GROMACS .gro file of C-alpha atoms in nm:
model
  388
    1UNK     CA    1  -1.170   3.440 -18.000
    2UNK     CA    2  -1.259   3.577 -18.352
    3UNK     CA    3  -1.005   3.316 -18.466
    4UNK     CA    4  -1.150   3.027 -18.324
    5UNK     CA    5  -1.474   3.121 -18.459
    6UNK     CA    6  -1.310   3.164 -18.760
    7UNK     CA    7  -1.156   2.827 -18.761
    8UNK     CA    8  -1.474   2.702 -18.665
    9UNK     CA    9  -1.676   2.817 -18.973
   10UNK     CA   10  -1.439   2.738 -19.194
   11UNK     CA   11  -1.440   2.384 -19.095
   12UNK     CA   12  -1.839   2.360 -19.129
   13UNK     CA   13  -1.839   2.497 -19.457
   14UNK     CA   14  -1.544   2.242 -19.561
   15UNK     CA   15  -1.734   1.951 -19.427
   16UNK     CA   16  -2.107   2.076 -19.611
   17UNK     CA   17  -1.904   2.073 -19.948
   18UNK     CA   18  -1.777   1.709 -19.864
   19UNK     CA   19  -2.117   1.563 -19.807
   20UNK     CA   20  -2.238   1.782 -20.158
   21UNK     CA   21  -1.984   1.620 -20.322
   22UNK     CA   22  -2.031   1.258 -20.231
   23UNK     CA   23  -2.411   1.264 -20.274
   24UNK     CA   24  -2.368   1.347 -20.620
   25UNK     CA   25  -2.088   1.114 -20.670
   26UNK     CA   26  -2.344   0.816 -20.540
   27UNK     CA   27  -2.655   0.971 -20.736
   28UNK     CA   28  -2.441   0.965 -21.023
   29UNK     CA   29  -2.366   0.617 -20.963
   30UNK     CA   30  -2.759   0.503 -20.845
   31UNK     CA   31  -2.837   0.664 -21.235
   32UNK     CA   32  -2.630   0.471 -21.454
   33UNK     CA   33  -2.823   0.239 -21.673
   34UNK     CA   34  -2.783  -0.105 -21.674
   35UNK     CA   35  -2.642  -0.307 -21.998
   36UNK     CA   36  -2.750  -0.719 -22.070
   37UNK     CA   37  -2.493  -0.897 -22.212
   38UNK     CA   38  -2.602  -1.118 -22.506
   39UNK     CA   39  -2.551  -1.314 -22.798
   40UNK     CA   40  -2.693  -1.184 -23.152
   41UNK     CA   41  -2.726  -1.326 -23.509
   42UNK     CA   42  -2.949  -1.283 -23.781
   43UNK     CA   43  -3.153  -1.561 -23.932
   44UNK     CA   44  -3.005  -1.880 -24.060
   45UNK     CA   45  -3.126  -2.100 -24.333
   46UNK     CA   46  -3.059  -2.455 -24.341
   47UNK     CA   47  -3.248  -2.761 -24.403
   48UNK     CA   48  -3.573  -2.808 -24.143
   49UNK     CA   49  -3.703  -3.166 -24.079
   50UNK     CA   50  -3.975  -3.301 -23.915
   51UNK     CA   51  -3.877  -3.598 -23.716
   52UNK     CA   52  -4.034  -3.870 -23.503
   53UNK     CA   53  -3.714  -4.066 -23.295
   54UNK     CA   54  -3.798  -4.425 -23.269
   55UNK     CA   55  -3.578  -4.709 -23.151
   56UNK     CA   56  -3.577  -5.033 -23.462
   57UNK     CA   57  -3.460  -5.391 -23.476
   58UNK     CA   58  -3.228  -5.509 -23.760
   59UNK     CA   59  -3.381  -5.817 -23.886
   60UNK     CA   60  -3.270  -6.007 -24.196
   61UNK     CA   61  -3.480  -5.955 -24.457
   62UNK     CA   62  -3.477  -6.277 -24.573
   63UNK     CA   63  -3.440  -6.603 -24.323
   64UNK     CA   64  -3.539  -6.973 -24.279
   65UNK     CA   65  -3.625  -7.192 -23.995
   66UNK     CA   66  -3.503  -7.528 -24.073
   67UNK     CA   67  -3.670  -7.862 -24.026
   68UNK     CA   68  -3.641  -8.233 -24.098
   69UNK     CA   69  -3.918  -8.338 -24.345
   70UNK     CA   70  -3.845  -8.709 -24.265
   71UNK     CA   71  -3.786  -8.859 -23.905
   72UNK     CA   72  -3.433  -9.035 -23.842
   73UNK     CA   73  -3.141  -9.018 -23.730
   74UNK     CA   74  -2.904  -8.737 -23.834
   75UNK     CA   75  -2.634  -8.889 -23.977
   76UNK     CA   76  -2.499  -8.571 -24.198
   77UNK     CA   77  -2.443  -8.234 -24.032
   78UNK     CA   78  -2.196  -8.056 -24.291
   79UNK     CA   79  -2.234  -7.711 -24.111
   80UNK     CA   80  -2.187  -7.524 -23.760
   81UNK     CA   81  -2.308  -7.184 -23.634
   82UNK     CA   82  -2.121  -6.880 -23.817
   83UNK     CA   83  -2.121  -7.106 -24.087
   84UNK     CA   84  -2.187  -6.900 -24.470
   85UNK     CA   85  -2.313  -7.150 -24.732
   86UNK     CA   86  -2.406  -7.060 -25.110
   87UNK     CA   87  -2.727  -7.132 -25.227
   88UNK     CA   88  -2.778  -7.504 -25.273
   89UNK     CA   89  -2.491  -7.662 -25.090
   90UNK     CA   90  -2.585  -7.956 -24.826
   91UNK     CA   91  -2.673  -7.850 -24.502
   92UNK     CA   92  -2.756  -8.196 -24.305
   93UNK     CA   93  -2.877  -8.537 -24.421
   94UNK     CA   94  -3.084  -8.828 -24.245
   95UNK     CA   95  -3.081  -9.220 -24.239
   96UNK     CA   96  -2.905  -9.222 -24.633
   97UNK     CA   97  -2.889  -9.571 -24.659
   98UNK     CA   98  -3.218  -9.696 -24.502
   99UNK     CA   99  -3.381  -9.443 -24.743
  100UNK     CA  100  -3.170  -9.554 -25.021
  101UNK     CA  101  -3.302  -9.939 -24.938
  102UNK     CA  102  -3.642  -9.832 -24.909
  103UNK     CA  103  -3.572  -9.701 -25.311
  104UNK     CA  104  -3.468 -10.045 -25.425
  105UNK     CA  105  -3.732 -10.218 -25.228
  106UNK     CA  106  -4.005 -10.022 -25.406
  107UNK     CA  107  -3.811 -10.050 -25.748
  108UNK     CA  108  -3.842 -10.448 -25.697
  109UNK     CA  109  -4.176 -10.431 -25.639
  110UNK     CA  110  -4.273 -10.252 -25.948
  111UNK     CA  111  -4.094 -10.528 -26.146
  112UNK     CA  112  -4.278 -10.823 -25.928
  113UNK     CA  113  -4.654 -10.566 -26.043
  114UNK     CA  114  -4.531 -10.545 -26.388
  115UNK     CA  115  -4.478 -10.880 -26.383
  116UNK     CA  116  -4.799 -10.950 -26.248
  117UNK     CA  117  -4.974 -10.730 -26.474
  118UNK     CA  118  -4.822 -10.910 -26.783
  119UNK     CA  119  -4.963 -11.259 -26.662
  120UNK     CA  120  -5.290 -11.141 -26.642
  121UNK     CA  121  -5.254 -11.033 -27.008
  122UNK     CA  122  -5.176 -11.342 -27.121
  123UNK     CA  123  -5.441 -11.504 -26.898
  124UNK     CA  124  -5.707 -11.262 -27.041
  125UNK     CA  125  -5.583 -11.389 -27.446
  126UNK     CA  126  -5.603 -11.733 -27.308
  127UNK     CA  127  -5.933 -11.674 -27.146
  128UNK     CA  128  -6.024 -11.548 -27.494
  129UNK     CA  129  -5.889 -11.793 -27.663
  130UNK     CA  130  -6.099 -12.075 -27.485
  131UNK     CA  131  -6.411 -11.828 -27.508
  132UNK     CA  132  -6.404 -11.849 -27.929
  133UNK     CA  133  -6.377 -12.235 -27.881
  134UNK     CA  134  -6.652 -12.272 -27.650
  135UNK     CA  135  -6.904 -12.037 -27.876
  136UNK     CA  136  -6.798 -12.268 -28.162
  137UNK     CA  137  -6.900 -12.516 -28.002
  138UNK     CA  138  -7.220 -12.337 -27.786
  139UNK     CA  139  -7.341 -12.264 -28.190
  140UNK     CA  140  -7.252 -12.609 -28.323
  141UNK     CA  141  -7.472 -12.772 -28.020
  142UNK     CA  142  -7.741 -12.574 -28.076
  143UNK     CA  143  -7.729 -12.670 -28.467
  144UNK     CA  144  -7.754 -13.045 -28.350
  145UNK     CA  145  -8.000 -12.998 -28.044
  146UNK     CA  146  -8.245 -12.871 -28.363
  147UNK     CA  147  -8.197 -13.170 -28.561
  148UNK     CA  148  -8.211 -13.348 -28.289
  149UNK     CA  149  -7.858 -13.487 -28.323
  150UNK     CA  150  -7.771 -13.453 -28.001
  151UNK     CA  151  -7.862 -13.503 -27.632
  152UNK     CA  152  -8.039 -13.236 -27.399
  153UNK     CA  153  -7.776 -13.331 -27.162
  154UNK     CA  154  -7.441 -13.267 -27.419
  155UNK     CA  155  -7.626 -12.935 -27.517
  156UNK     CA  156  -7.654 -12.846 -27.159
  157UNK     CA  157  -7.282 -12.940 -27.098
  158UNK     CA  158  -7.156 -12.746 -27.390
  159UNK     CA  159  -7.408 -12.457 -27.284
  160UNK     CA  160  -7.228 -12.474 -26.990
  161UNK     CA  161  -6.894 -12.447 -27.091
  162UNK     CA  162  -6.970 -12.106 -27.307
  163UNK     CA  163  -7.099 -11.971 -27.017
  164UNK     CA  164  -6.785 -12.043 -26.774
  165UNK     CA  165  -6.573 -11.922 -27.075
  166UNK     CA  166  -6.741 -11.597 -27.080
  167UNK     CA  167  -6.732 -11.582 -26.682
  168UNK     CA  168  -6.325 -11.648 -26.739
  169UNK     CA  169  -6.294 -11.397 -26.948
  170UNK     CA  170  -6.443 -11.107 -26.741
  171UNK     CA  171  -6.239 -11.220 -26.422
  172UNK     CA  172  -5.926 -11.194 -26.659
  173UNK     CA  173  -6.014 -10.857 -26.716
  174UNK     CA  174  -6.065 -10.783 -26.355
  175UNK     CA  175  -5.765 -10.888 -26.289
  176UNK     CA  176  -5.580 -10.654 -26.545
  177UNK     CA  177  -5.749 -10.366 -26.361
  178UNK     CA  178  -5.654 -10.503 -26.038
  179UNK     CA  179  -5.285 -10.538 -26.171
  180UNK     CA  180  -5.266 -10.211 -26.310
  181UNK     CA  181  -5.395 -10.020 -25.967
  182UNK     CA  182  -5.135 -10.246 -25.770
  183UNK     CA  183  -4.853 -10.137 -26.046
  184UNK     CA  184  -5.007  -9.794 -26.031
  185UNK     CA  185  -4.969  -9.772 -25.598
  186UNK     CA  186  -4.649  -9.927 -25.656
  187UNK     CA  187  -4.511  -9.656 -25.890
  188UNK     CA  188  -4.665  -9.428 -25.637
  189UNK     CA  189  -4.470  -9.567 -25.321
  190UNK     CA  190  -4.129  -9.548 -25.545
  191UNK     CA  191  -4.209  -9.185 -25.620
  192UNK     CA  192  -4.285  -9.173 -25.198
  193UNK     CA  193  -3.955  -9.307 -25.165
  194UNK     CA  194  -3.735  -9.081 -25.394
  195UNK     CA  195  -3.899  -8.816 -25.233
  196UNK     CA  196  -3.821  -8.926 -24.886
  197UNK     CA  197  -3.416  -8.953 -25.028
  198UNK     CA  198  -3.421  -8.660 -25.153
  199UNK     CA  199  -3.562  -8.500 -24.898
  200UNK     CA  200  -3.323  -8.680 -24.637
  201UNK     CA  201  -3.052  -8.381 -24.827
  202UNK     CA  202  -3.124  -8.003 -24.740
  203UNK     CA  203  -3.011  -7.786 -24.915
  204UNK     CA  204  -2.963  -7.385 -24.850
  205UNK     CA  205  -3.230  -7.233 -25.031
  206UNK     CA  206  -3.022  -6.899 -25.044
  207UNK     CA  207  -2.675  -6.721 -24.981
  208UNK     CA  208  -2.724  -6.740 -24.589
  209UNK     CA  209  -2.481  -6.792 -24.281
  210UNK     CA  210  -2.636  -7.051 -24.016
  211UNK     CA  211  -2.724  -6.825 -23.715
  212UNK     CA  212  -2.821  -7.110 -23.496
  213UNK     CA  213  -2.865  -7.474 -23.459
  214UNK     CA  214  -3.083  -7.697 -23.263
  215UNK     CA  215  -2.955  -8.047 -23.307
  216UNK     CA  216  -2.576  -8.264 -23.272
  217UNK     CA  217  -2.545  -8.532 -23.554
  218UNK     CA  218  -2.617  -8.846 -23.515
  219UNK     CA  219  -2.920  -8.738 -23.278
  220UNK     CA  220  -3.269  -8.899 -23.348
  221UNK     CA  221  -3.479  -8.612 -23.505
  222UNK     CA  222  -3.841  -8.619 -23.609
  223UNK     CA  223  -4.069  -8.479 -23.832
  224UNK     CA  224  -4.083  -8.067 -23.823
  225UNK     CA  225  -3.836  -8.120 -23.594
  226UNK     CA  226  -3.648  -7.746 -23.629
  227UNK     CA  227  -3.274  -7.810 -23.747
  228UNK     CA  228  -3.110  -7.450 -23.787
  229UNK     CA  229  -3.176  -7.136 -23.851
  230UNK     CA  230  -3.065  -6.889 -24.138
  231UNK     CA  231  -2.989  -6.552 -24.243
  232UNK     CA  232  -2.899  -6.395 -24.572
  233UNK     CA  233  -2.631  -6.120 -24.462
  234UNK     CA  234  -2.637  -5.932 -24.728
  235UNK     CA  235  -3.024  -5.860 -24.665
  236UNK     CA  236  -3.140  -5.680 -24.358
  237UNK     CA  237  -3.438  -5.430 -24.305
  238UNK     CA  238  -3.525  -5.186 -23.997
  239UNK     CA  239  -3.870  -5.318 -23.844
  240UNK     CA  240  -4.015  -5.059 -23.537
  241UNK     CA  241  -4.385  -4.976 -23.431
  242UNK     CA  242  -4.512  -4.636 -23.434
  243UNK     CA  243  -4.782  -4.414 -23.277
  244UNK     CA  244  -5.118  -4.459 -23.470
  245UNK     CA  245  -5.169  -4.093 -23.520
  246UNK     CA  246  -4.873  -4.090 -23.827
  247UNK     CA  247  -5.046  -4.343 -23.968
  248UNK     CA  248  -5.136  -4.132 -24.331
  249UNK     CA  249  -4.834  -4.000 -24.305
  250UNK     CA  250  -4.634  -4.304 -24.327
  251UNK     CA  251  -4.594  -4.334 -24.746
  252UNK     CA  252  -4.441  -4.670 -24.844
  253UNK     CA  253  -4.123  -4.569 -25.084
  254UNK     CA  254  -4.133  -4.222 -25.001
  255UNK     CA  255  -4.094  -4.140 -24.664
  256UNK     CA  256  -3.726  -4.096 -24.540
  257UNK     CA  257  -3.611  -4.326 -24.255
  258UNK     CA  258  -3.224  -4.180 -24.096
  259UNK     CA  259  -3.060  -4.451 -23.903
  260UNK     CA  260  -2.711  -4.501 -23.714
  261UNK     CA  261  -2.545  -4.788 -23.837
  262UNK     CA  262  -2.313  -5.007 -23.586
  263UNK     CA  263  -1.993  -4.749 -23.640
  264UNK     CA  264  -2.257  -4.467 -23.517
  265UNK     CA  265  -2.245  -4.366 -23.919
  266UNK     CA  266  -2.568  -4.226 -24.003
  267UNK     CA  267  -2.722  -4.386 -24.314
  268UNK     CA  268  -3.065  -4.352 -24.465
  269UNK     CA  269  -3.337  -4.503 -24.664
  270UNK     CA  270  -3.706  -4.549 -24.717
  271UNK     CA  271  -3.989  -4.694 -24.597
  272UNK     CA  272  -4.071  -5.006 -24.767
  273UNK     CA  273  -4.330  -5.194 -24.553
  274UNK     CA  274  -4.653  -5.035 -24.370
  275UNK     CA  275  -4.884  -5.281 -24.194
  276UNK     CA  276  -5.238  -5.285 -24.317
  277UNK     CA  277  -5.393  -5.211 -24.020
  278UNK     CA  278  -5.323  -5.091 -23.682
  279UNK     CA  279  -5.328  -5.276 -23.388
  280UNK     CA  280  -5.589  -5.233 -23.166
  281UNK     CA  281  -5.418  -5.312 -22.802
  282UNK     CA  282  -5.128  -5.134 -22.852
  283UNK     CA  283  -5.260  -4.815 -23.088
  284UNK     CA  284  -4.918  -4.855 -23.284
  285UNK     CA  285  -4.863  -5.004 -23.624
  286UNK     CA  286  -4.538  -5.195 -23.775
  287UNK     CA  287  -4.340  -5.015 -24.097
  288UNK     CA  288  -4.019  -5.214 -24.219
  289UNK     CA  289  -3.718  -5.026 -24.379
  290UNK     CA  290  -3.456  -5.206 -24.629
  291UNK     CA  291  -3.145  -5.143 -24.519
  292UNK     CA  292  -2.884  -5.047 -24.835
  293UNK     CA  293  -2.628  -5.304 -24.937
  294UNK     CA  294  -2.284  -5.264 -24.775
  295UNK     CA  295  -2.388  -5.097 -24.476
  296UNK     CA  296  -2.233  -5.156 -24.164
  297UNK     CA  297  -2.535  -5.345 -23.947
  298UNK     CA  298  -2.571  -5.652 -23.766
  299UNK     CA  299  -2.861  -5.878 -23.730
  300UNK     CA  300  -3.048  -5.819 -23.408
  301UNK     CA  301  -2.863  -5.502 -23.333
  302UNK     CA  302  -3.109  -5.195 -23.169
  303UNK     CA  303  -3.075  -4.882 -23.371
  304UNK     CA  304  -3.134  -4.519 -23.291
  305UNK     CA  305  -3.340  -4.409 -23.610
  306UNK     CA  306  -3.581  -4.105 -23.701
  307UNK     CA  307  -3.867  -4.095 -23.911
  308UNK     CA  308  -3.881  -3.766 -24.137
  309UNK     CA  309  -4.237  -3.648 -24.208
  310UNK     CA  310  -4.145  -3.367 -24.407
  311UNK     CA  311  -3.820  -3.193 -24.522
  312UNK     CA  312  -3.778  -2.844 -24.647
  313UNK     CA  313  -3.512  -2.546 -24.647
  314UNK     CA  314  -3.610  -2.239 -24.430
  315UNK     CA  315  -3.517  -1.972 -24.202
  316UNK     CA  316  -3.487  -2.015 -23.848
  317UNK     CA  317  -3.314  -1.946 -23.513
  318UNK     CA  318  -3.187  -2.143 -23.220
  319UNK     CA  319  -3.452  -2.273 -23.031
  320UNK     CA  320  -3.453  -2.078 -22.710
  321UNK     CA  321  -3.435  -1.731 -22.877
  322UNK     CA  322  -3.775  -1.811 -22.894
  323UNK     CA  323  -3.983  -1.729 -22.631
  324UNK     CA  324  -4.362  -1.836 -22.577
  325UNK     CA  325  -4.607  -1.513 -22.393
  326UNK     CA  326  -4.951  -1.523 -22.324
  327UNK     CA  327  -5.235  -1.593 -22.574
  328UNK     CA  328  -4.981  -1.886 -22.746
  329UNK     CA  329  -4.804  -1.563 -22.889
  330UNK     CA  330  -4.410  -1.614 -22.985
  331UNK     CA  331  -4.201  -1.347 -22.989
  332UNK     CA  332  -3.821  -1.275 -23.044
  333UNK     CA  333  -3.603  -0.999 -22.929
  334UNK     CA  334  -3.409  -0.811 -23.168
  335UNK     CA  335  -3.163  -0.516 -23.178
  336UNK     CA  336  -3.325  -0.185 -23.208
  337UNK     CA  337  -3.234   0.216 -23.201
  338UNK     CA  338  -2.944   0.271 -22.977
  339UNK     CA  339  -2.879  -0.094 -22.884
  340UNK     CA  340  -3.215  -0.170 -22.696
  341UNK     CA  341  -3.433  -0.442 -22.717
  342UNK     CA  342  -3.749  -0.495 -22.951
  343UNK     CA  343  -3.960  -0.785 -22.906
  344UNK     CA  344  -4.112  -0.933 -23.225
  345UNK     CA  345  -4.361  -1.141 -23.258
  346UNK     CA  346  -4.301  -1.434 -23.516
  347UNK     CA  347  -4.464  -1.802 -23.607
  348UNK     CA  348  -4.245  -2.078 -23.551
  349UNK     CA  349  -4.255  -2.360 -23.752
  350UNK     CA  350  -4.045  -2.699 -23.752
  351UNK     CA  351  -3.834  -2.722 -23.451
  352UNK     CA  352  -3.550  -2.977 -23.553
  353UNK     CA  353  -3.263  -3.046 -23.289
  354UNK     CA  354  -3.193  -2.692 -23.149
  355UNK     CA  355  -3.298  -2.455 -23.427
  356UNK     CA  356  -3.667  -2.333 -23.510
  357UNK     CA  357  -3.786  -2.234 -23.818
  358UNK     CA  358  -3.961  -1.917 -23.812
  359UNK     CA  359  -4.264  -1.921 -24.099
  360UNK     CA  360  -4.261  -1.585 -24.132
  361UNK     CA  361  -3.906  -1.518 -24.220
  362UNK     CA  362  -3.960  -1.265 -24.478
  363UNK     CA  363  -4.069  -0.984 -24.252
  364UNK     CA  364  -3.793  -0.991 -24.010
  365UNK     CA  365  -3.472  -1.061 -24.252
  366UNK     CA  366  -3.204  -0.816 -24.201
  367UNK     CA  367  -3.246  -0.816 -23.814
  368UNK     CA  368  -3.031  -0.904 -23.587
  369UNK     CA  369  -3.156  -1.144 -23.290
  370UNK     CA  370  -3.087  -1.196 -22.928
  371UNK     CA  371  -2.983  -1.573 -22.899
  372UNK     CA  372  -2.859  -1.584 -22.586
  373UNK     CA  373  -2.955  -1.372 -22.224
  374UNK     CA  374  -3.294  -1.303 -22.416
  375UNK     CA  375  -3.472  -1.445 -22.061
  376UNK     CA  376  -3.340  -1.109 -21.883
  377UNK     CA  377  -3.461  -0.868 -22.099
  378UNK     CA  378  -3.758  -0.664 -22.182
  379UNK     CA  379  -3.865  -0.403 -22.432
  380UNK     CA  380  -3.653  -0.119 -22.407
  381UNK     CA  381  -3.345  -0.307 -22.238
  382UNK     CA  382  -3.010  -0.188 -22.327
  383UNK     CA  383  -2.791  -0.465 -22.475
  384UNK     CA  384  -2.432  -0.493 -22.470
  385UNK     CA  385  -2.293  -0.767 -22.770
  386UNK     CA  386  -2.077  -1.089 -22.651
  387UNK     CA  387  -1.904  -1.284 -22.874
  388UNK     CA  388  -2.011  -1.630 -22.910
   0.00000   0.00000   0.00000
């Protein structure tokens, strides 16, 4: 009996310790601290920029709509589309020959006006001519109508015949004036005429490849009538429209345009164009961009371009180390005693892709900085380090 009780006890006191045991073992466990993995680094410096992304057109910089000057029929097309031409070789023609016709016509005509105006020289010295005769004999009447010598009706005759000679010579003169404005409209008609030839011709007016026509030769055109278009392709420029609020920012020949040319390459140049004014529907304004020579682009072609504002090397972190609090604050975490977290407060700056520069650099340098897992910690978190 005092065996079994024995037994009995024995086993109590064996289970007691077992329970002891294992609450300790789970209190122990319930009391270890947890650790936040995470990504550190200190601070960085690179190059900052402040950026507005836009989407631009590549337009040649220089182009020309082409258009008959004279009506006819095309008779000369010496180009297609894709065409290049130099400056000054043919493009088209119209109606050669009539035009050329029309030139020898007019060319005739002045000879039949000089002509014309030569007879009425000599008419006008003849008309002269007969004018000294008749005052002769107007002062030789009037001599003998004194003395007596001769009749009232000869003196009247002769009188007569002074006056008509006078009267001749005025209308030769008139018509020496008339001659000379028909000679005079004649020369202008020829001049009309060589113009119209010439201008039958177009030429190119610069190095330019013909983007497009409008017409087929031998098809009836008319004046204005548009012919082709052109493009010089070694001369394009970035037009886009931005927000009115950048408007003083925008500096013709210093502010920095970055572009990706056709290849995805990214190139970069400056603004060279800023319209005057900003349009009042729309609350944007046009800037223009020449593109450098030799670079990949094609006419038409939608870029992917940014606008940089300003440009500067600072410190800075990846953008989500930074975390906003109440109150606008910022604040970082950074590696303090014994591997625990210590938020800092800091004032970001230019935020450029991913990174952020942080202004005031200078007081944190040195520390290192939770980059990554920041959003599950607090002050006083243990960290444990990750390798990025």
């Amino acid at each position: 009996m005092l065996g079994l009780k024995t037994c009995l006890l024995s086993a109590v006191a064996g289970t007691l310790l077992l329970t002891v045991g294992g609450c300790a073992k789970k209190a122990k466990k319930e009391f270890k601290e947890r650790e936040t993995r995470v990504t550190v680094q200190e601070l960085e410096q690179r190059t900052f920029r402040e950026r507005i992304p836009l989407q631009g057109i590549i337009s040649p910089k220089e182009y020309a709509m082409i258009s008959a000057k004279i009506s006819g029929t095309l008779e000369l097309l010496k180009v297609s589309e894709g065409d290049r031409r130099k400056a000054g070789d043919v493009l088209f023609g119209i109606d050669r020959q009539v035009l050329k016709n029309q030139v020898v016509v007019k060319e005739d005509e002045i000879k039949v006006k000089e002509a014309a105006l030569q007879s009425a020289n000599f008419a006008l010295k003849t008309a002269e001519i007969n004018q000294r005769q008749a005052k002769l004999d107007y002062d030789r009447a009037l001599t003998l109508r004194d003395s007596r010598a001769i009749s009232q009706a000869n003196f009247e005759t002769t009188e007569t015949a002074f006056k008509k000679a006078e009267m001749d010579v005025r209308n030769a003169q008139a018509d020496i004036i008339n001659a000379k404005a028909q000679l005079k409209q004649s020369q202008s008609n020829l001049a009309i005429a060589k113009k119209n030839l010439d201008d039958s011709v177009i030429r190119a007016p610069f190095d330019c490849v013909v983007f497009e026509t409008f017409v087929e030769e031998n098809e009836y055109v008319t004046v204005g009538k548009n012919i082709m278009k052109l493009e010089n392709p070694g001369s394009f420029e970035i037009v886009c429209y931005i927000s009115s609020v950048y408007y003083d920012r925008i500096n013709v020949g210093k502010t920095a345009v970055e572009f990706a040319d056709s290849k995805g390459n990214l190139q970069r140049c400056v603004v060279t164009y800023k319209a005057p004014g900003i349009d009042s529907t729309t609350r944007t304004f046009k800037i223009k961009a020449v593109v450098p020579q030799n670079i990949s682009v094609v006419s038409g072609m939608l870029c992917e371009l940014n606008i940089i504002l300003s440009e500067k090397v600072a410190y800075g972190l990846p953008s989500d180390a930074v975390l906003l609090r109440a109150n606008n604050r910022y604040i970082v975490f950074t590696v303090g005693k014994d591997n625990r977290a210590e938020s800092v407060e800091v004032t970001p700056g230019i935020v450029d892709g991913n990174a952020c520069e942080i202004v005031n650099a200078a007081e944190v340098l040195g520390k290192k900085f939770v980059t990554t897992g920041q959003t599950f910690i607090n002050n006083g978190s243990l960290l444990k380090f990750i390798k990025r």
